[in-house]
């Protein structure tokens, strides 16, 4: 009788149980390295591959492929804590797609969903390896750019505009040098970026009216 391999999953944890009801079965187990290493391989797949997929499922926005709101805020908190610890620049970018509601009303939600997917791919390809992008809600997105001063943050945004000229968007950038031990909050960064984004959107609307 072969020892039984039992896999049970609870959340992110995977348990590997080997049952050998008799001493003879236990000896058979150790005399069959093939069973042992097969079991180890299955444990590796469960923990490091399937477990990773589950974690990503909880943190990713299905439509855009970016981080969801909860995950991007957690990453932002981590980035701010890191900047505060060593004293470095941190930039937050708030993006809002222009005329997205009107587009949805005219062409339907399926076409609107495709715009969200396409913009998610643009953000993924246009950011630096150290940056994070998340869908903040609806047609709004939040970018976290660790170590980016105002010039570097502006370069990132301009690169995104070049990659997706067919999807117009308004943006607001707040970049700040976080001093060691600073009490600046994440809310401060998001509010300032939010204000800049709406100011940018209003300026575009006023320009359109004048033209």
Short mmCIF file of C-alpha atoms in Angstrom, two decimals:
data_model
loop_
_atom_site.label_atom_id
_atom_site.label_comp_id
_atom_site.label_asym_id
_atom_site.label_seq_id
_atom_site.Cartn_x
_atom_site.Cartn_y
_atom_site.Cartn_z
CA UNK A 1 0.00 0.00 0.00
CA UNK A 2 1.42 3.37 -0.97
CA UNK A 3 1.50 6.18 1.56
CA UNK A 4 -1.26 8.70 0.90
CA UNK A 5 -0.48 12.24 -0.17
CA UNK A 6 -3.11 14.59 1.15
CA UNK A 7 -3.24 18.24 0.15
CA UNK A 8 -5.48 20.66 1.97
CA UNK A 9 -5.75 24.36 1.33
CA UNK A 10 -6.91 27.13 3.67
CA UNK A 11 -6.44 30.65 2.41
CA UNK A 12 -2.81 30.94 1.30
CA UNK A 13 -1.58 28.05 3.39
CA UNK A 14 -1.01 24.61 1.94
CA UNK A 15 -0.52 21.61 4.17
CA UNK A 16 1.28 18.49 3.08
CA UNK A 17 0.39 15.39 5.07
CA UNK A 18 1.90 11.96 4.66
CA UNK A 19 -0.01 9.15 6.28
CA UNK A 20 1.74 5.87 6.91
CA UNK A 21 -0.43 3.69 9.08
CA UNK A 22 2.23 1.06 9.75
CA UNK A 23 5.98 1.01 10.23
CA UNK A 24 6.25 -1.11 7.11
CA UNK A 25 4.46 1.54 5.04
CA UNK A 26 6.77 4.21 6.50
CA UNK A 27 9.80 2.19 5.45
CA UNK A 28 8.30 1.79 1.98
CA UNK A 29 8.01 5.56 1.78
CA UNK A 30 11.70 6.16 2.43
CA UNK A 31 12.69 3.32 0.10
CA UNK A 32 10.82 5.04 -2.73
CA UNK A 33 12.59 8.38 -3.33
CA UNK A 34 10.41 8.87 -6.40
CA UNK A 35 7.33 9.24 -4.18
CA UNK A 36 9.15 11.57 -1.83
CA UNK A 37 10.45 13.96 -4.49
CA UNK A 38 7.15 13.88 -6.36
CA UNK A 39 5.47 14.97 -3.16
CA UNK A 40 7.95 17.79 -2.65
CA UNK A 41 7.40 18.97 -6.21
CA UNK A 42 3.63 19.05 -5.73
CA UNK A 43 4.07 21.02 -2.52
CA UNK A 44 6.26 23.52 -4.38
CA UNK A 45 3.64 23.95 -7.10
CA UNK A 46 0.86 24.46 -4.58
CA UNK A 47 2.68 26.95 -2.36
CA UNK A 48 4.82 28.97 -4.74
CA UNK A 49 2.78 28.89 -7.94
CA UNK A 50 -0.87 28.36 -7.04
CA UNK A 51 -0.50 30.36 -3.85
CA UNK A 52 0.99 33.24 -5.82
CA UNK A 53 -1.94 33.14 -8.24
CA UNK A 54 -4.41 33.36 -5.37
CA UNK A 55 -2.62 36.36 -3.86
CA UNK A 56 -2.55 38.11 -7.23
CA UNK A 57 -6.24 37.37 -7.66
CA UNK A 58 -6.99 39.25 -4.46
CA UNK A 59 -4.78 42.23 -5.36
CA UNK A 60 -5.46 42.67 -9.08
CA UNK A 61 -8.26 44.47 -10.87
CA UNK A 62 -9.67 41.95 -13.33
CA UNK A 63 -10.64 44.46 -16.01
CA UNK A 64 -7.47 46.57 -16.25
CA UNK A 65 -4.94 43.97 -15.08
CA UNK A 66 -3.54 46.56 -12.67
CA UNK A 67 -3.60 46.55 -8.89
CA UNK A 68 -7.01 47.17 -7.38
CA UNK A 69 -7.69 50.10 -5.08
CA UNK A 70 -6.90 48.28 -1.84
CA UNK A 71 -3.63 46.89 -3.17
CA UNK A 72 -2.37 50.15 -4.72
CA UNK A 73 -3.06 52.01 -1.48
CA UNK A 74 -1.14 49.37 0.48
CA UNK A 75 1.78 49.75 -1.93
CA UNK A 76 1.58 53.53 -1.57
CA UNK A 77 1.78 53.24 2.22
CA UNK A 78 4.83 51.01 1.83
CA UNK A 79 6.49 53.45 -0.58
CA UNK A 80 5.87 56.38 1.75
CA UNK A 81 7.28 54.48 4.73
CA UNK A 82 10.38 53.62 2.71
CA UNK A 83 10.83 57.24 1.59
CA UNK A 84 10.41 58.43 5.17
CA UNK A 85 12.95 55.91 6.41
CA UNK A 86 15.79 56.93 4.08
CA UNK A 87 14.72 60.40 2.98
CA UNK A 88 13.95 60.40 -0.74
CA UNK A 89 11.53 61.63 -3.37
CA UNK A 90 8.08 60.14 -3.85
CA UNK A 91 5.58 61.00 -6.56
CA UNK A 92 1.88 60.18 -6.80
CA UNK A 93 0.01 60.60 -10.08
CA UNK A 94 -3.79 60.72 -10.31
CA UNK A 95 -5.20 60.00 -13.78
CA UNK A 96 -8.76 60.40 -15.03
CA UNK A 97 -9.82 59.39 -18.54
CA UNK A 98 -11.43 62.25 -20.46
CA UNK A 99 -15.06 61.93 -21.63
CA UNK A 100 -15.24 58.29 -20.55
CA UNK A 101 -18.88 58.46 -19.44
CA UNK A 102 -19.91 60.01 -22.75
CA UNK A 103 -17.96 57.28 -24.57
CA UNK A 104 -19.76 54.60 -22.55
CA UNK A 105 -23.14 56.17 -23.26
CA UNK A 106 -22.46 56.36 -26.97
CA UNK A 107 -20.70 53.05 -27.66
CA UNK A 108 -21.76 50.85 -24.75
CA UNK A 109 -20.04 49.36 -21.72
CA UNK A 110 -18.30 46.58 -23.63
CA UNK A 111 -16.39 49.14 -25.69
CA UNK A 112 -15.76 51.11 -22.53
CA UNK A 113 -14.34 48.02 -20.85
CA UNK A 114 -11.96 47.55 -23.77
CA UNK A 115 -10.69 51.11 -23.27
CA UNK A 116 -9.96 50.30 -19.61
CA UNK A 117 -8.08 47.15 -20.65
CA UNK A 118 -6.08 48.99 -23.28
CA UNK A 119 -5.17 51.79 -20.90
CA UNK A 120 -4.09 49.23 -18.31
CA UNK A 121 -1.67 47.79 -20.87
CA UNK A 122 -0.37 51.28 -21.65
CA UNK A 123 0.35 51.94 -17.99
CA UNK A 124 2.03 48.56 -17.56
CA UNK A 125 4.35 49.11 -20.53
CA UNK A 126 5.10 52.77 -19.83
CA UNK A 127 6.11 52.72 -16.18
CA UNK A 128 9.56 52.17 -14.75
CA UNK A 129 10.28 48.78 -13.13
CA UNK A 130 10.08 50.38 -9.67
CA UNK A 131 6.67 52.03 -10.26
CA UNK A 132 3.19 50.74 -9.43
CA UNK A 133 -0.13 51.41 -11.14
CA UNK A 134 -3.60 50.71 -9.85
CA UNK A 135 -7.19 51.28 -10.86
CA UNK A 136 -8.50 53.72 -8.28
CA UNK A 137 -12.12 53.34 -9.33
CA UNK A 138 -14.14 53.62 -12.53
CA UNK A 139 -11.99 55.52 -15.01
CA UNK A 140 -9.50 56.79 -12.43
CA UNK A 141 -6.00 55.44 -11.90
CA UNK A 142 -3.28 55.98 -9.32
CA UNK A 143 0.44 55.73 -10.02
CA UNK A 144 3.08 55.41 -7.29
CA UNK A 145 6.55 56.47 -8.42
CA UNK A 146 9.17 55.86 -5.69
CA UNK A 147 12.23 58.09 -5.97
CA UNK A 148 10.73 60.27 -8.72
CA UNK A 149 11.33 64.01 -8.47
CA UNK A 150 9.00 66.40 -10.39
CA UNK A 151 11.04 66.11 -13.60
CA UNK A 152 11.17 62.29 -13.52
CA UNK A 153 7.45 62.07 -12.74
CA UNK A 154 6.69 64.40 -15.65
CA UNK A 155 8.79 62.24 -17.97
CA UNK A 156 6.79 59.16 -16.95
CA UNK A 157 3.49 60.89 -17.70
CA UNK A 158 4.70 62.21 -21.04
CA UNK A 159 5.82 58.71 -22.01
CA UNK A 160 2.34 57.39 -21.19
CA UNK A 161 0.75 60.08 -23.36
CA UNK A 162 3.00 59.08 -26.26
CA UNK A 163 2.14 55.40 -25.85
CA UNK A 164 -1.60 56.01 -25.87
CA UNK A 165 -2.50 59.16 -27.81
CA UNK A 166 -5.84 57.59 -28.74
CA UNK A 167 -6.96 57.62 -25.08
CA UNK A 168 -7.01 61.22 -23.80
CA UNK A 169 -6.63 61.66 -20.06
CA UNK A 170 -6.17 64.35 -17.46
CA UNK A 171 -3.53 63.94 -14.78
CA UNK A 172 -2.24 65.49 -11.62
CA UNK A 173 1.24 64.96 -10.22
CA UNK A 174 2.48 65.59 -6.72
CA UNK A 175 6.15 64.91 -6.09
CA UNK A 176 7.79 65.68 -2.79
CA UNK A 177 11.09 65.05 -1.07
CA UNK A 178 10.13 63.13 2.05
CA UNK A 179 12.56 63.94 4.81
CA UNK A 180 13.62 61.27 7.28
CA UNK A 181 11.08 61.09 10.09
CA UNK A 182 8.62 63.29 8.20
CA UNK A 183 4.99 63.18 9.32
CA UNK A 184 3.60 63.73 5.82
CA UNK A 185 0.69 61.42 5.07
CA UNK A 186 -0.44 59.48 2.03
CA UNK A 187 -3.69 61.47 2.09
CA UNK A 188 -1.62 64.61 1.54
CA UNK A 189 -0.05 63.17 -1.62
CA UNK A 190 -3.36 61.92 -3.03
CA UNK A 191 -5.23 65.15 -2.28
CA UNK A 192 -2.56 67.29 -3.94
CA UNK A 193 -2.43 65.03 -7.00
CA UNK A 194 -6.22 65.05 -7.12
CA UNK A 195 -6.30 68.86 -7.05
CA UNK A 196 -3.72 69.05 -9.83
CA UNK A 197 -5.69 66.57 -11.93
CA UNK A 198 -8.92 68.57 -11.70
CA UNK A 199 -7.05 71.79 -12.44
CA UNK A 200 -5.62 70.14 -15.56
CA UNK A 201 -9.07 68.93 -16.63
CA UNK A 202 -10.59 72.40 -16.16
CA UNK A 203 -7.81 74.05 -18.17
CA UNK A 204 -8.43 71.63 -21.06
CA UNK A 205 -12.16 72.35 -20.98
CA UNK A 206 -11.59 76.10 -20.98
CA UNK A 207 -9.20 75.80 -23.90
CA UNK A 208 -11.78 73.77 -25.84
CA UNK A 209 -14.43 76.45 -25.22
CA UNK A 210 -12.09 79.24 -26.38
CA UNK A 211 -11.22 77.34 -29.55
#
